[in-house]
Amino acid sequence: MRRNPAIAAAALLLSLLPRPVAAHGGPLPVIVDTDLAADDVRALAFLLANPAVRVEAVVTSGEGGSPEISARRVLQILGQMDKPGIPVGAGTPVDAPPPPWRAVVDSLAWSSLAPARGALPARAAHVLARSLSASGHGVTYLCLGPATNLAGLLREEPSLTRGIREVWFYGSAPGRDEACWNRDADVDSARRLFASDLPVLSVRLEDEETFLFDEGILLRLERSPAPAARLLATLFGAPGAHQMIRKGHFRSWDEAVALCAASPDLATFDPPQGSAVRTLDRWDHASGRSLWLRVIEGGGSGGLPVTVPVGLSAFPTSPDQFRPDLQGPVRRILARHGGEEWRAAVLTNELHGHLGTYSLVGVKMGIHARERLGAALDDLEVLSFAGDAPPLSCMNDGLQVSTGATVGRGTIQVDRKGGTRPEAEFVRGGDRLRLRLKDTVRRRIESDIRQALERFGNQTPEYFREIRRLSILHWEELDRDEIFEEVPGT
């Protein structure tokens, strides 16, 4: 077989480089490989809407003529999302009959979107070669369909795969008994992928492990002006799709891959068994649903660059990993406040040595400031006005963990001359933001603490138990988008 010179040159370049590792902070670079099933459409909308993710290319796979059709539909999606510059490639078709769900995808309201413009989509192999050779930071490869394109790369130009940091595959390993469309549609390609040295994270879910794309979600999308919400409301508002929604057909299969890759704290994986493959153990689909909606509707912590754990494979999210009084609130806190606040709060509690409201206020303030300024972890300088006297000074621990501005880096300072108050200033380049806790919220916290003192005395075991109970309550109930105000004139 004659090799394409451009692909061969890219392969030679990457063969000289070590496999990249993920950078700390910044958007997560991804390549999306999709058969554009209905759940892929929703996953792609999430990825494109999420500022914490940078989609570097989209390639399509499937049976018959569907890769070409899907590539044109991807171009329609990119046009609707105002992302026309992302390269799109159509893969080599799989010789197989169309799956039952193909008619469902065809029933979406594609004709209501602007038609794809420009030249025919490129071939997937060329798009992958260009994207991988241009990426020096390690791409996360999301395989939401058959592994045909990736297996072709492994077979013909394996050195190109050195640009891939890890592969997320929706499907179980070859040889497993359970049915799996992505694997079974091209089982030879799946075998090649799972036998390679690429780190593979394998995800397969039963229905009870997913969340429904139901009429409640569709109604929310119809009311939202956000581009991703408008896209999905248009496509799934078609009569045939709406009927499938009423039947409970659409579930978060491939969305789970996109969600967990963008927010690793949602999932835990079994350790690899003699290979580079890890299999999903569990994922928090309630929190995943909340995150998906926040991003699609254009707000929330999905707008933060993803934080990659330094030593952990994932942050704990399962209730059974926590002490009894936290096991009930875990899922509610995650669903309401998102994974980034959760990660920072869990670390702050351990650093601080006990659960305290003001340390959690510092967490919420730091995350809110990062969202307002579009800042990654370690991207801010912080000046705190909380002083050095507890309980107010406990806020400083939360500020450090949530922003990455630490005493060791010299990026956080405490003002001890201007009086103490629950207030901090955040600086990113030429942008400056000063936030303070609203008086009504501060009065509530002080009243709760005062009543604990009156009932149990100071520094008694009963007092600390009550403070812990109150802190869990405040953690869950205080919304970072509502409890702070911007200090004018800064």
Coordinates of C-alpha atoms in Angstrom, one line a residue:
M1 CA 0.0 0.0 0.0
R2 CA 1.4 3.4 -1.0
R3 CA 1.7 5.8 2.0
N4 CA 0.5 9.3 1.9
P5 CA 3.7 11.6 2.2
A6 CA 2.0 14.1 4.6
I7 CA 0.9 11.3 7.0
A8 CA 4.3 9.7 6.8
A9 CA 6.0 13.0 7.6
A10 CA 3.7 13.5 10.6
A11 CA 4.4 10.0 11.8
L12 CA 8.1 10.5 11.6
L13 CA 7.9 13.7 13.6
L14 CA 5.8 12.1 16.4
S15 CA 8.1 9.0 16.5
L16 CA 10.9 11.2 17.8
L17 CA 8.8 12.5 20.7
P18 CA 7.9 10.9 24.0
R19 CA 4.2 10.3 24.7
P20 CA 2.8 13.6 26.0
V21 CA 1.3 14.0 29.4
A22 CA -1.6 16.2 30.4
A23 CA -0.7 19.8 31.1
H24 CA -1.8 21.2 34.5
G25 CA -4.8 23.5 34.0
G26 CA -6.0 24.9 30.7
P27 CA -8.7 23.4 28.4
L28 CA -8.6 19.7 27.8
P29 CA -7.7 19.0 24.1
V30 CA -9.9 16.3 22.6
I31 CA -10.4 14.5 19.3
V32 CA -14.0 13.2 18.9
D33 CA -14.5 10.0 16.9
T34 CA -18.3 9.5 16.4
D35 CA -20.9 7.5 14.6
L36 CA -23.2 10.4 15.4
A37 CA -25.9 8.4 17.2
A38 CA -28.4 10.5 19.1
D39 CA -26.3 10.3 22.3
D40 CA -23.2 11.3 20.4
V41 CA -25.1 14.5 19.2
R42 CA -25.7 15.4 22.8
A43 CA -22.2 14.5 23.9
L44 CA -20.7 16.6 21.0
A45 CA -22.9 19.6 22.0
F46 CA -21.6 19.4 25.6
L47 CA -18.0 19.3 24.5
L48 CA -18.4 22.2 22.1
A49 CA -20.2 24.3 24.7
N50 CA -17.7 23.6 27.5
P51 CA -14.9 26.2 27.8
A52 CA -13.0 23.6 29.8
V53 CA -12.6 21.5 26.6
R54 CA -11.0 22.3 23.3
V55 CA -12.3 20.1 20.4
E56 CA -9.4 19.9 18.0
A57 CA -11.0 17.6 15.4
V58 CA -14.1 15.4 14.7
V59 CA -13.9 12.3 12.7
T60 CA -16.9 10.0 11.8
S61 CA -17.3 6.2 11.6
G62 CA -20.1 3.8 10.9
E63 CA -21.6 1.4 8.3
G64 CA -22.4 2.0 4.7
G65 CA -22.5 5.7 3.7
S66 CA -23.1 6.9 7.2
P67 CA -19.5 8.3 7.8
E68 CA -20.0 10.8 5.0
I69 CA -23.6 11.7 6.0
S70 CA -22.5 12.1 9.7
A71 CA -19.5 14.3 8.7
R72 CA -21.9 16.7 6.9
R73 CA -24.2 16.7 9.9
V74 CA -21.2 17.5 12.2
L75 CA -20.5 20.5 9.9
Q76 CA -24.1 21.6 10.5
I77 CA -23.6 21.3 14.2
L78 CA -20.4 23.3 14.1
G79 CA -22.1 26.0 12.1
Q80 CA -25.0 26.2 14.6
M81 CA -22.4 26.4 17.5
D82 CA -20.3 29.0 15.6
K83 CA -17.3 26.7 15.6
P84 CA -16.6 26.5 11.8
G85 CA -12.9 26.1 12.1
I86 CA -12.7 22.6 13.6
P87 CA -11.5 20.0 11.1
V88 CA -14.0 17.3 10.2
G89 CA -13.1 14.0 8.5
A90 CA -15.2 11.1 7.2
G91 CA -14.0 7.6 8.0
T92 CA -13.9 4.4 6.0
P93 CA -17.3 2.7 6.2
V94 CA -17.8 -0.6 8.1
D95 CA -19.3 -3.4 5.9
A96 CA -22.3 -4.0 8.1
P97 CA -26.1 -3.4 8.0
P98 CA -27.3 -0.2 9.6
P99 CA -28.2 -0.5 13.3
P100 CA -31.8 0.0 14.5
W101 CA -31.0 3.4 16.0
R102 CA -29.9 4.9 12.6
A103 CA -33.6 5.6 11.7
V104 CA -33.9 7.5 15.0
V105 CA -30.9 9.7 14.2
D106 CA -32.3 10.4 10.7
S107 CA -35.6 11.5 12.3
L108 CA -33.9 14.5 14.1
A109 CA -34.6 17.9 12.6
W110 CA -31.5 18.2 10.5
S111 CA -33.3 20.1 7.8
S112 CA -34.1 22.8 10.4
L113 CA -30.3 23.6 10.7
A114 CA -28.4 25.6 8.1
P115 CA -26.9 23.2 5.5
A116 CA -23.2 22.3 5.6
R117 CA -21.1 24.7 3.6
G118 CA -17.8 24.4 1.9
A119 CA -16.0 21.5 0.4
L120 CA -16.7 17.9 1.0
P121 CA -15.4 16.7 4.4
A122 CA -11.8 15.4 4.3
R123 CA -10.8 11.8 5.0
A124 CA -10.5 10.9 8.6
A125 CA -6.9 9.6 8.2
H126 CA -5.8 13.0 6.9
V127 CA -7.6 14.9 9.7
L128 CA -6.1 12.7 12.4
A129 CA -2.6 13.0 10.9
R130 CA -2.8 16.8 10.8
S131 CA -4.3 17.1 14.3
L132 CA -2.0 14.7 16.0
S133 CA 1.2 16.1 14.4
A134 CA 0.2 19.7 15.4
S135 CA -0.6 18.8 19.0
G136 CA 2.3 18.9 21.4
H137 CA 0.3 18.6 24.6
G138 CA -1.3 15.2 24.4
V139 CA -4.8 14.7 23.0
T140 CA -7.6 12.9 24.7
Y141 CA -9.3 10.7 22.1
L142 CA -13.0 10.1 22.7
C143 CA -14.2 7.1 20.7
L144 CA -18.0 7.3 20.7
G145 CA -18.4 4.8 17.8
P146 CA -16.6 1.8 16.3
A147 CA -12.8 1.9 16.7
T148 CA -12.3 1.8 12.9
N149 CA -10.4 5.1 12.5
L150 CA -8.2 4.5 15.4
A151 CA -7.4 0.9 14.4
G152 CA -6.5 2.1 10.9
L153 CA -4.0 4.6 12.5
L154 CA -2.5 1.8 14.7
R155 CA -2.2 -0.4 11.7
E156 CA -0.8 2.0 9.1
E157 CA 0.9 4.8 11.1
P158 CA 1.3 3.7 14.7
S159 CA 3.8 6.4 15.5
L160 CA 1.0 9.0 15.1
T161 CA -0.7 7.6 18.1
R162 CA 2.1 9.0 20.3
G163 CA 0.2 12.2 20.2
I164 CA -2.7 10.5 22.1
R165 CA -2.6 10.7 25.9
E166 CA -5.5 8.4 26.5
V167 CA -8.4 6.8 24.7
W168 CA -12.0 6.9 26.1
F169 CA -14.0 4.1 24.5
Y170 CA -17.7 3.6 25.0
G171 CA -17.8 -0.2 24.9
S172 CA -16.5 -3.2 26.7
A173 CA -13.4 -5.2 25.8
P174 CA -13.6 -7.9 23.1
G175 CA -14.5 -11.3 24.5
R176 CA -17.0 -9.9 27.1
D177 CA -20.5 -11.4 26.9
E178 CA -22.6 -8.3 27.1
A179 CA -23.8 -6.7 23.8
C180 CA -22.0 -3.6 22.8
W181 CA -22.7 -1.8 19.5
N182 CA -19.4 0.1 19.2
R183 CA -17.3 -3.0 19.8
D184 CA -19.4 -5.5 17.8
A185 CA -19.8 -3.2 14.8
D186 CA -16.1 -3.6 14.1
V187 CA -14.8 -6.2 16.5
D188 CA -11.4 -6.5 14.7
S189 CA -10.7 -2.8 15.2
A190 CA -11.8 -3.1 18.9
R191 CA -9.3 -6.0 19.3
R192 CA -6.5 -4.0 17.8
L193 CA -7.3 -1.0 20.1
F194 CA -7.5 -3.0 23.3
A195 CA -4.3 -4.9 22.4
S196 CA -2.3 -1.7 21.8
D197 CA -0.2 0.1 24.3
L198 CA -2.5 3.1 24.3
P199 CA -4.1 3.8 27.7
V200 CA -7.8 2.9 27.2
L201 CA -10.6 3.8 29.6
S202 CA -13.5 1.5 28.8
V203 CA -17.0 2.7 29.6
R204 CA -20.2 0.6 29.3
L205 CA -23.4 1.3 31.2
E206 CA -26.7 -0.5 32.0
D207 CA -29.8 1.7 31.7
E208 CA -30.1 2.2 35.5
E209 CA -26.6 3.7 35.5
T210 CA -27.6 6.5 33.1
F211 CA -29.8 9.5 33.2
L212 CA -32.8 10.1 30.9
F213 CA -32.9 12.8 28.3
D214 CA -36.6 13.4 29.1
E215 CA -39.3 16.0 28.5
G216 CA -38.2 18.0 31.5
I217 CA -34.8 18.5 30.0
L218 CA -36.2 19.3 26.5
L219 CA -38.5 21.9 28.1
R220 CA -35.5 23.5 29.8
L221 CA -33.5 23.6 26.5
E222 CA -36.5 25.2 24.7
R223 CA -36.4 28.0 27.3
S224 CA -32.7 28.6 27.1
P225 CA -31.0 31.1 24.7
A226 CA -27.7 29.3 24.8
P227 CA -26.5 28.0 21.4
A228 CA -26.1 24.4 22.5
A229 CA -29.5 24.4 24.1
R230 CA -31.0 25.9 20.9
L231 CA -29.3 23.2 18.8
L232 CA -30.6 20.3 20.8
A233 CA -34.1 21.8 21.3
T234 CA -34.3 22.1 17.5
L235 CA -33.0 18.6 16.6
F236 CA -34.9 16.7 19.3
G237 CA -38.1 18.8 19.0
A238 CA -38.9 17.0 15.7
P239 CA -42.1 14.9 16.0
G240 CA -40.3 11.5 15.7
A241 CA -37.6 12.3 18.3
H242 CA -40.1 13.9 20.7
Q243 CA -42.1 10.6 20.6
M244 CA -39.0 8.7 21.5
I245 CA -38.4 11.1 24.4
R246 CA -41.9 10.3 25.7
K247 CA -41.0 6.6 25.5
G248 CA -37.9 7.1 27.6
H249 CA -35.6 6.0 24.8
F250 CA -32.7 8.5 25.1
R251 CA -30.2 7.8 27.8
S252 CA -26.7 9.1 28.6
W253 CA -24.6 6.4 27.1
D254 CA -22.0 8.3 25.1
E255 CA -22.6 11.5 27.1
A256 CA -21.0 9.6 30.1
V257 CA -17.7 9.4 28.2
A258 CA -17.7 13.1 27.4
L259 CA -18.7 14.1 30.9
C260 CA -16.2 11.9 32.7
A261 CA -13.3 12.9 30.4
A262 CA -14.1 16.6 31.0
S263 CA -14.7 16.1 34.8
P264 CA -12.7 13.0 35.9
D265 CA -14.0 13.2 39.5
L266 CA -17.3 11.9 38.3
A267 CA -15.9 8.4 37.7
T268 CA -13.8 5.7 39.3
F269 CA -12.1 2.9 37.3
D270 CA -10.9 -0.5 38.2
P271 CA -7.0 -0.7 38.1
P272 CA -5.5 -2.1 34.9
Q273 CA -5.1 -5.9 34.9
G274 CA -2.0 -6.8 32.9
S275 CA -2.6 -4.2 30.2
A276 CA -3.2 -0.5 29.7
V277 CA -7.0 -0.9 29.8
R278 CA -9.0 0.3 32.7
T279 CA -12.7 -0.4 33.1
L280 CA -15.3 1.9 34.6
D281 CA -16.3 0.8 38.1
R282 CA -19.0 3.5 38.7
W283 CA -19.9 7.0 37.8
D284 CA -22.1 9.6 39.4
H285 CA -24.8 10.0 36.8
A286 CA -26.8 12.4 39.0
S287 CA -23.9 14.9 39.1
G288 CA -23.2 14.1 35.5
R289 CA -26.8 15.2 34.6
S290 CA -26.4 18.4 36.6
L291 CA -23.0 19.2 34.9
W292 CA -24.4 18.4 31.4
L293 CA -27.3 20.8 31.9
R294 CA -25.2 23.6 33.4
V295 CA -22.8 23.5 30.4
I296 CA -25.6 23.1 27.7
E297 CA -27.5 26.0 29.3
G298 CA -24.3 28.2 29.3
G299 CA -23.3 28.5 32.9
G300 CA -21.9 26.8 36.0
S301 CA -18.6 25.2 36.8
G302 CA -18.5 23.5 33.4
G303 CA -16.9 26.8 32.3
L304 CA -13.7 26.1 34.3
P305 CA -10.7 24.5 32.8
V306 CA -10.5 20.9 33.9
T307 CA -8.3 20.2 37.0
V308 CA -6.3 17.0 36.6
P309 CA -5.4 15.3 39.9
V310 CA -1.7 15.2 40.7
G311 CA -1.5 11.9 42.6
L312 CA -5.1 10.5 42.6
S313 CA -6.7 8.7 39.7
A314 CA -9.9 10.5 40.6
F315 CA -11.4 12.4 43.6
P316 CA -13.8 10.3 45.8
T317 CA -17.4 10.8 44.9
S318 CA -19.1 7.6 46.2
P319 CA -21.0 8.1 49.5
D320 CA -19.5 4.9 51.0
Q321 CA -16.1 6.6 50.8
F322 CA -17.2 9.2 53.4
R323 CA -18.1 9.3 57.1
P324 CA -21.7 8.5 57.9
D325 CA -23.0 12.1 58.4
L326 CA -21.7 13.0 54.9
Q327 CA -23.0 10.0 53.0
G328 CA -26.4 11.4 52.5
P329 CA -25.4 14.9 51.3
V330 CA -22.6 13.7 49.0
R331 CA -24.7 13.3 45.8
R332 CA -26.8 16.4 46.6
I333 CA -23.7 18.6 47.1
L334 CA -22.1 17.3 43.9
A335 CA -25.3 17.7 41.9
R336 CA -25.9 21.3 43.1
H337 CA -22.4 22.7 43.1
G338 CA -20.4 20.6 40.6
G339 CA -17.2 18.7 40.6
E340 CA -14.7 21.6 40.8
E341 CA -16.2 23.0 44.0
W342 CA -16.5 19.4 45.4
R343 CA -12.8 18.7 44.7
A344 CA -11.6 21.9 46.4
A345 CA -13.9 21.4 49.4
V346 CA -12.9 17.8 50.0
L347 CA -9.2 18.9 49.9
T348 CA -9.8 21.9 52.1
N349 CA -11.6 19.9 54.7
E350 CA -8.6 17.5 55.0
L351 CA -6.1 20.4 55.0
H352 CA -8.1 22.4 57.5
G353 CA -8.4 19.5 59.9
H354 CA -12.2 19.8 60.4
L355 CA -15.3 20.8 58.6
G356 CA -15.8 24.6 59.1
T357 CA -18.2 27.0 57.4
Y358 CA -15.7 29.8 56.7
S359 CA -13.2 27.5 55.1
L360 CA -16.0 26.3 52.8
V361 CA -17.0 30.0 52.1
G362 CA -13.4 30.4 51.0
V363 CA -13.8 27.5 48.6
K364 CA -17.0 28.9 47.2
M365 CA -15.5 32.4 46.8
G366 CA -12.4 31.1 45.0
I367 CA -14.4 29.0 42.6
H368 CA -16.8 31.8 41.9
A369 CA -13.8 34.2 41.2
R370 CA -12.3 31.7 38.8
E371 CA -15.5 31.4 36.9
R372 CA -15.9 35.2 36.7
L373 CA -12.3 35.7 35.5
G374 CA -12.1 32.5 33.4
A375 CA -9.1 31.4 35.4
A376 CA -7.5 28.0 35.6
L377 CA -6.1 26.6 38.8
D378 CA -2.9 28.5 39.8
D379 CA -3.9 31.4 37.5
L380 CA -4.8 34.0 40.2
E381 CA -3.1 36.2 42.7
V382 CA -5.2 36.6 45.8
L383 CA -5.3 39.3 48.6
S384 CA -7.5 38.1 51.5
F385 CA -9.0 40.5 54.1
A386 CA -10.1 37.6 56.4
G387 CA -7.2 38.3 58.8
D388 CA -5.5 35.6 61.0
A389 CA -8.1 35.0 63.7
P390 CA -10.5 32.1 63.5
P391 CA -13.2 31.5 62.6
L392 CA -13.1 34.1 59.9
S393 CA -9.4 33.5 58.9
C394 CA -10.4 29.9 58.1
M395 CA -11.6 31.3 54.8
N396 CA -7.9 31.6 53.8
D397 CA -7.5 27.8 53.6
G398 CA -10.4 27.5 51.2
L399 CA -9.1 30.4 49.1
Q400 CA -5.8 28.7 48.7
V401 CA -7.1 25.3 47.7
S402 CA -9.9 26.6 45.3
T403 CA -7.6 29.0 43.4
G404 CA -4.2 27.3 43.7
A405 CA -2.8 30.6 45.0
T406 CA -0.7 29.4 48.0
V407 CA 1.7 30.7 50.5
G408 CA 4.4 28.4 49.0
R409 CA 4.0 30.0 45.6
G410 CA 3.8 33.5 47.1
T411 CA 0.5 34.2 45.2
I412 CA -1.7 34.8 48.2
Q413 CA -1.4 37.5 50.9
V414 CA -3.4 38.4 53.9
D415 CA -4.1 42.1 54.6
R416 CA -3.8 42.6 58.3
K417 CA -4.0 46.4 58.4
G418 CA -7.5 47.3 57.0
G419 CA -9.7 45.3 59.4
T420 CA -11.0 41.8 59.0
R421 CA -14.0 40.9 56.9
P422 CA -15.1 38.0 54.6
E423 CA -13.6 39.6 51.5
A424 CA -10.9 39.0 49.0
E425 CA -9.4 40.5 45.8
F426 CA -8.5 38.3 42.8
V427 CA -6.1 39.4 40.0
R428 CA -5.5 37.7 36.7
G429 CA -3.3 39.7 34.3
G430 CA -4.9 43.0 34.0
D431 CA -8.3 41.9 35.4
R432 CA -9.2 42.5 39.0
L433 CA -12.2 41.4 41.0
R434 CA -13.1 41.9 44.7
L435 CA -15.8 39.8 46.3
R436 CA -17.3 39.8 49.8
L437 CA -19.8 37.7 51.5
K438 CA -23.2 39.3 51.6
D439 CA -24.2 40.7 55.0
T440 CA -27.4 38.6 55.2
V441 CA -25.4 35.4 54.7
R442 CA -22.7 36.4 57.2
R443 CA -25.4 37.2 59.8
R444 CA -27.0 33.8 59.3
I445 CA -23.6 32.0 59.8
E446 CA -22.8 34.1 62.9
S447 CA -26.2 33.4 64.3
D448 CA -25.8 29.7 63.8
I449 CA -22.3 29.7 65.4
R450 CA -23.5 31.8 68.4
Q451 CA -26.4 29.5 69.1
A452 CA -24.0 26.5 69.1
L453 CA -21.8 28.3 71.6
E454 CA -24.8 29.1 73.8
R455 CA -26.1 25.5 73.7
F456 CA -22.9 23.6 74.0
G457 CA -20.2 25.9 75.3
N458 CA -16.9 26.8 73.6
Q459 CA -14.5 24.1 72.5
T460 CA -16.5 21.2 73.9
P461 CA -16.9 18.0 71.9
E462 CA -20.6 18.7 71.5
Y463 CA -19.8 22.2 70.2
F464 CA -17.5 20.8 67.5
R465 CA -20.1 18.1 66.5
E466 CA -22.7 20.9 66.1
I467 CA -20.3 23.0 64.1
R468 CA -19.6 20.1 61.8
R469 CA -23.4 19.5 61.3
L470 CA -23.9 23.2 60.5
S471 CA -20.9 23.2 58.1
I472 CA -22.4 20.3 56.1
L473 CA -25.7 22.2 56.0
H474 CA -24.0 25.4 54.8
W475 CA -21.9 23.5 52.3
E476 CA -25.0 22.1 50.7
E477 CA -27.3 25.2 50.9
L478 CA -25.1 28.1 50.2
D479 CA -24.9 28.7 46.4
R480 CA -21.7 30.4 45.3
D481 CA -23.6 32.3 42.6
E482 CA -25.9 33.9 45.2
I483 CA -23.9 34.5 48.4
F484 CA -21.3 37.0 47.2
E485 CA -21.4 40.6 46.0
E486 CA -18.8 42.5 44.0
V487 CA -17.1 45.4 45.9
P488 CA -17.4 48.5 43.7
G489 CA -14.6 50.8 42.7
T490 CA -11.9 48.0 42.5

